[in-house]
CSV table of N, CA and C in Angstrom, one decimal:
chain,number,residue,atom,x,y,z
I,25,MET,N,-12.4,28.7,10.5
I,25,MET,CA,-11.7,27.5,11.0
I,25,MET,C,-10.9,26.9,9.9
I,26,LYS,N,-11.4,27.0,8.7
I,26,LYS,CA,-10.6,26.4,7.5
I,26,LYS,C,-9.3,27.1,7.4
I,27,THR,N,-9.3,28.4,7.5
I,27,THR,CA,-8.1,29.2,7.4
I,27,THR,C,-7.0,28.8,8.5
I,28,LEU,N,-7.5,28.6,9.7
I,28,LEU,CA,-6.7,28.1,10.8
I,28,LEU,C,-6.1,26.8,10.5
I,29,ALA,N,-6.9,25.9,9.9
I,29,ALA,CA,-6.4,24.5,9.6
I,29,ALA,C,-5.3,24.6,8.5
I,30,ILE,N,-5.5,25.4,7.5
I,30,ILE,CA,-4.5,25.6,6.4
I,30,ILE,C,-3.2,26.2,7.0
I,31,ALA,N,-3.4,27.2,7.8
I,31,ALA,CA,-2.2,27.8,8.4
I,31,ALA,C,-1.4,26.8,9.3
I,32,PHE,N,-2.1,25.9,10.0
I,32,PHE,CA,-1.5,24.9,10.8
I,32,PHE,C,-0.7,23.9,10.0
I,33,MET,N,-1.3,23.5,8.9
I,33,MET,CA,-0.6,22.6,8.0
I,33,MET,C,0.6,23.2,7.4
I,34,PHE,N,0.5,24.5,7.0
I,34,PHE,CA,1.7,25.2,6.5
I,34,PHE,C,2.8,25.3,7.5
I,35,VAL,N,2.5,25.6,8.8
I,35,VAL,CA,3.4,25.7,9.9
I,35,VAL,C,4.1,24.4,10.1
I,36,LEU,N,3.3,23.3,10.0
I,36,LEU,CA,3.9,22.0,10.2
I,36,LEU,C,4.9,21.7,9.0
I,37,PHE,N,4.5,22.1,7.8
I,37,PHE,CA,5.4,21.8,6.7
I,37,PHE,C,6.7,22.6,6.9
I,38,VAL,N,6.7,23.8,7.3
I,38,VAL,CA,7.9,24.6,7.5
I,38,VAL,C,8.7,24.0,8.6
I,39,LEU,N,8.1,23.7,9.8
I,39,LEU,CA,8.8,23.1,10.9
I,39,LEU,C,9.4,21.8,10.6
I,40,HIS,N,8.8,21.0,9.7
I,40,HIS,CA,9.4,19.7,9.4
I,40,HIS,C,10.7,19.7,8.7
I,41,GLN,N,11.0,20.8,8.1
I,41,GLN,CA,12.3,21.0,7.4
I,41,GLN,C,13.4,21.4,8.4
I,42,ASP,N,13.9,20.5,9.2
I,42,ASP,CA,14.8,20.8,10.3
I,42,ASP,C,16.3,20.8,9.8
I,43,PHE,N,16.6,21.6,8.8
I,43,PHE,CA,17.9,21.6,8.2
I,43,PHE,C,18.9,22.2,9.2
I,44,TRP,N,18.4,23.0,10.2
I,44,TRP,CA,19.3,23.7,11.2
I,44,TRP,C,19.8,22.7,12.2
I,45,LEU,N,19.3,21.5,12.3
I,45,LEU,CA,19.8,20.5,13.3
I,45,LEU,C,20.5,19.4,12.6
I,46,LYS,N,20.7,19.5,11.3
I,46,LYS,CA,21.4,18.4,10.5
I,46,LYS,C,22.7,18.0,11.0
I,47,ASP,N,23.6,19.0,11.3
I,47,ASP,CA,24.9,18.7,11.8
I,47,ASP,C,25.1,18.9,13.3
I,48,ASN,N,24.0,19.0,14.0
I,48,ASN,CA,24.1,19.2,15.5
I,48,ASN,C,24.4,17.9,16.2
I,49,GLY,N,25.5,17.8,16.9
I,49,GLY,CA,25.8,16.5,17.6
I,49,GLY,C,25.4,16.5,19.0
I,50,THR,N,24.6,17.5,19.5
I,50,THR,CA,24.2,17.6,20.9
I,50,THR,C,23.3,16.5,21.2
I,51,LEU,N,23.5,15.9,22.4
I,51,LEU,CA,22.6,14.9,23.0
I,51,LEU,C,21.6,15.5,24.0
I,52,VAL,N,20.4,15.2,23.8
I,52,VAL,CA,19.3,15.7,24.8
I,52,VAL,C,19.2,14.6,25.8
I,53,LEU,N,19.3,14.9,27.1
I,53,LEU,CA,19.3,14.0,28.2
I,53,LEU,C,20.4,13.0,28.2
I,54,GLY,N,21.4,13.3,27.4
I,54,GLY,CA,22.6,12.5,27.4
I,54,GLY,C,22.6,11.3,26.4
I,55,ILE,N,21.4,11.0,25.8
I,55,ILE,CA,21.3,9.8,25.0
I,55,ILE,C,20.6,10.0,23.6
I,56,VAL,N,19.7,11.1,23.6
I,56,VAL,CA,18.9,11.3,22.4
I,56,VAL,C,19.5,12.4,21.5
I,57,PRO,N,19.8,12.1,20.3
I,57,PRO,CA,20.4,13.2,19.4
I,57,PRO,C,19.3,14.3,19.3
I,58,ALA,N,19.8,15.6,19.1
I,58,ALA,CA,18.9,16.7,19.1
I,58,ALA,C,17.9,16.6,18.0
I,59,SER,N,18.3,16.2,16.8
I,59,SER,CA,17.4,16.0,15.7
I,59,SER,C,16.3,15.1,16.0
I,60,LEU,N,16.6,13.9,16.6
I,60,LEU,CA,15.6,13.0,17.0
I,60,LEU,C,14.6,13.5,18.0
I,61,ALA,N,15.2,14.3,19.0
I,61,ALA,CA,14.3,14.9,20.0
I,61,ALA,C,13.4,15.9,19.4
I,62,TYR,N,13.9,16.7,18.4
I,62,TYR,CA,13.1,17.6,17.7
I,62,TYR,C,11.9,17.0,17.0
I,63,HIS,N,12.2,15.9,16.3
I,63,HIS,CA,11.2,15.1,15.6
I,63,HIS,C,10.2,14.5,16.6
I,64,MET,N,10.6,14.1,17.7
I,64,MET,CA,9.7,13.6,18.7
I,64,MET,C,8.7,14.7,19.2
I,65,ALA,N,9.2,15.8,19.4
I,65,ALA,CA,8.4,17.0,19.8
I,65,ALA,C,7.5,17.4,18.7
I,66,PHE,N,8.0,17.4,17.5
I,66,PHE,CA,7.2,17.7,16.3
I,66,PHE,C,6.1,16.7,16.1
I,67,THR,N,6.3,15.5,16.3
I,67,THR,CA,5.3,14.4,16.1
I,67,THR,C,4.2,14.7,17.2
I,68,LEU,N,4.5,15.0,18.4
I,68,LEU,CA,3.5,15.3,19.4
I,68,LEU,C,2.7,16.5,19.0
I,69,LEU,N,3.4,17.5,18.6
I,69,LEU,CA,2.7,18.7,18.1
I,69,LEU,C,1.7,18.4,17.0
I,70,ALA,N,2.1,17.6,16.0
I,70,ALA,CA,1.3,17.3,14.9
I,70,ALA,C,0.1,16.4,15.3
I,71,ALA,N,0.3,15.5,16.2
I,71,ALA,CA,-0.8,14.6,16.7
I,71,ALA,C,-1.8,15.5,17.5
I,72,ILE,N,-1.4,16.3,18.4
I,72,ILE,CA,-2.3,17.2,19.1
I,72,ILE,C,-3.0,18.1,18.2
I,73,GLY,N,-2.3,18.7,17.2
I,73,GLY,CA,-3.0,19.6,16.3
I,73,GLY,C,-4.0,18.9,15.4
I,74,TRP,N,-3.7,17.7,14.9
I,74,TRP,CA,-4.7,17.0,14.1
I,74,TRP,C,-5.8,16.6,15.0
I,75,TYR,N,-5.6,16.2,16.2
I,75,TYR,CA,-6.8,15.9,17.1
I,75,TYR,C,-7.7,17.1,17.2
I,76,PHE,N,-7.2,18.3,17.4
I,76,PHE,CA,-8.1,19.4,17.5
I,76,PHE,C,-8.7,19.8,16.2
I,77,MET,N,-8.0,19.6,15.1
I,77,MET,CA,-8.6,19.8,13.8
I,77,MET,C,-9.8,18.9,13.5
I,78,VAL,N,-9.6,17.6,13.8
I,78,VAL,CA,-10.7,16.6,13.6
I,78,VAL,C,-11.9,16.9,14.6
I,79,ARG,N,-11.5,17.3,15.8
I,79,ARG,CA,-12.5,17.6,16.8
I,79,ARG,C,-13.4,18.8,16.5
I,80,PHE,N,-12.7,19.9,16.0
I,80,PHE,CA,-13.5,21.1,15.9
I,80,PHE,C,-13.7,21.5,14.4
I,81,ALA,N,-12.9,21.1,13.5
I,81,ALA,CA,-13.0,21.5,12.1
I,81,ALA,C,-13.6,20.5,11.2
I,82,TRP,N,-13.8,19.3,11.6
I,82,TRP,CA,-14.3,18.2,10.7
I,82,TRP,C,-15.8,18.4,10.6
I,83,PRO,N,-16.4,18.2,9.4
I,83,PRO,CA,-17.8,18.3,9.3
I,83,PRO,C,-18.5,17.3,10.1
I,84,ARG,N,-19.6,17.7,10.8
I,84,ARG,CA,-20.3,16.8,11.7
I,84,ARG,C,-21.1,15.7,10.9
I,85,PHE,N,-21.7,16.1,9.8
I,85,PHE,CA,-22.5,15.1,9.0
I,85,PHE,C,-22.1,15.2,7.6
I,86,THR,N,-22.3,14.1,6.9
I,86,THR,CA,-22.0,14.1,5.4
I,86,THR,C,-23.3,13.7,4.7
I,87,ASP,N,-23.3,13.7,3.4
I,87,ASP,CA,-24.5,13.3,2.7
I,87,ASP,C,-24.8,11.8,2.9
I,88,ASP,N,-23.8,11.0,3.1
I,88,ASP,CA,-24.1,9.6,3.4
I,88,ASP,C,-24.8,9.3,4.7
I,89,ASP,N,-24.6,10.1,5.7
I,89,ASP,CA,-25.3,10.0,7.0
I,89,ASP,C,-26.7,10.2,6.8
I,90,GLU,N,-27.2,11.1,6.0
I,90,GLU,CA,-28.6,11.5,5.9
I,90,GLU,C,-29.4,10.3,5.2
I,91,THR,N,-28.8,9.6,4.3
I,91,THR,CA,-29.5,8.5,3.6
I,91,THR,C,-29.3,7.2,4.2
I,92,GLU,N,-28.5,7.1,5.3
I,92,GLU,CA,-28.2,5.8,5.8
I,92,GLU,C,-29.4,5.1,6.4
I,93,GLY,N,-30.3,5.7,7.0
I,93,GLY,CA,-31.5,5.1,7.6
I,93,GLY,C,-32.7,5.1,6.7
I,94,ALA,N,-32.6,5.7,5.6
I,94,ALA,CA,-33.8,5.8,4.6
I,94,ALA,C,-34.0,4.5,3.9
I,95,GLU,N,-35.3,4.2,3.7
I,95,GLU,CA,-35.6,3.0,2.9
I,95,GLU,C,-35.6,3.3,1.4
I,96,SER,N,-35.1,2.3,0.7
I,96,SER,CA,-35.0,2.5,-0.8
I,96,SER,C,-36.3,2.2,-1.5
């Protein structure tokens, strides 16, 4: 799972460099510049990806959780 998380972060890093849309004047739906629409989709992809990373790859318990209820 750690390898998948690292690969996901690398893919996000590569996709965030949208130099191919820098000079694109196309409007999506007639009002949104293509670069902005791309970043909107990128942000949704990143949010969904991070949700799944936290849900499935985050450690369930930490050392602090084990000592939380113990008496000193």
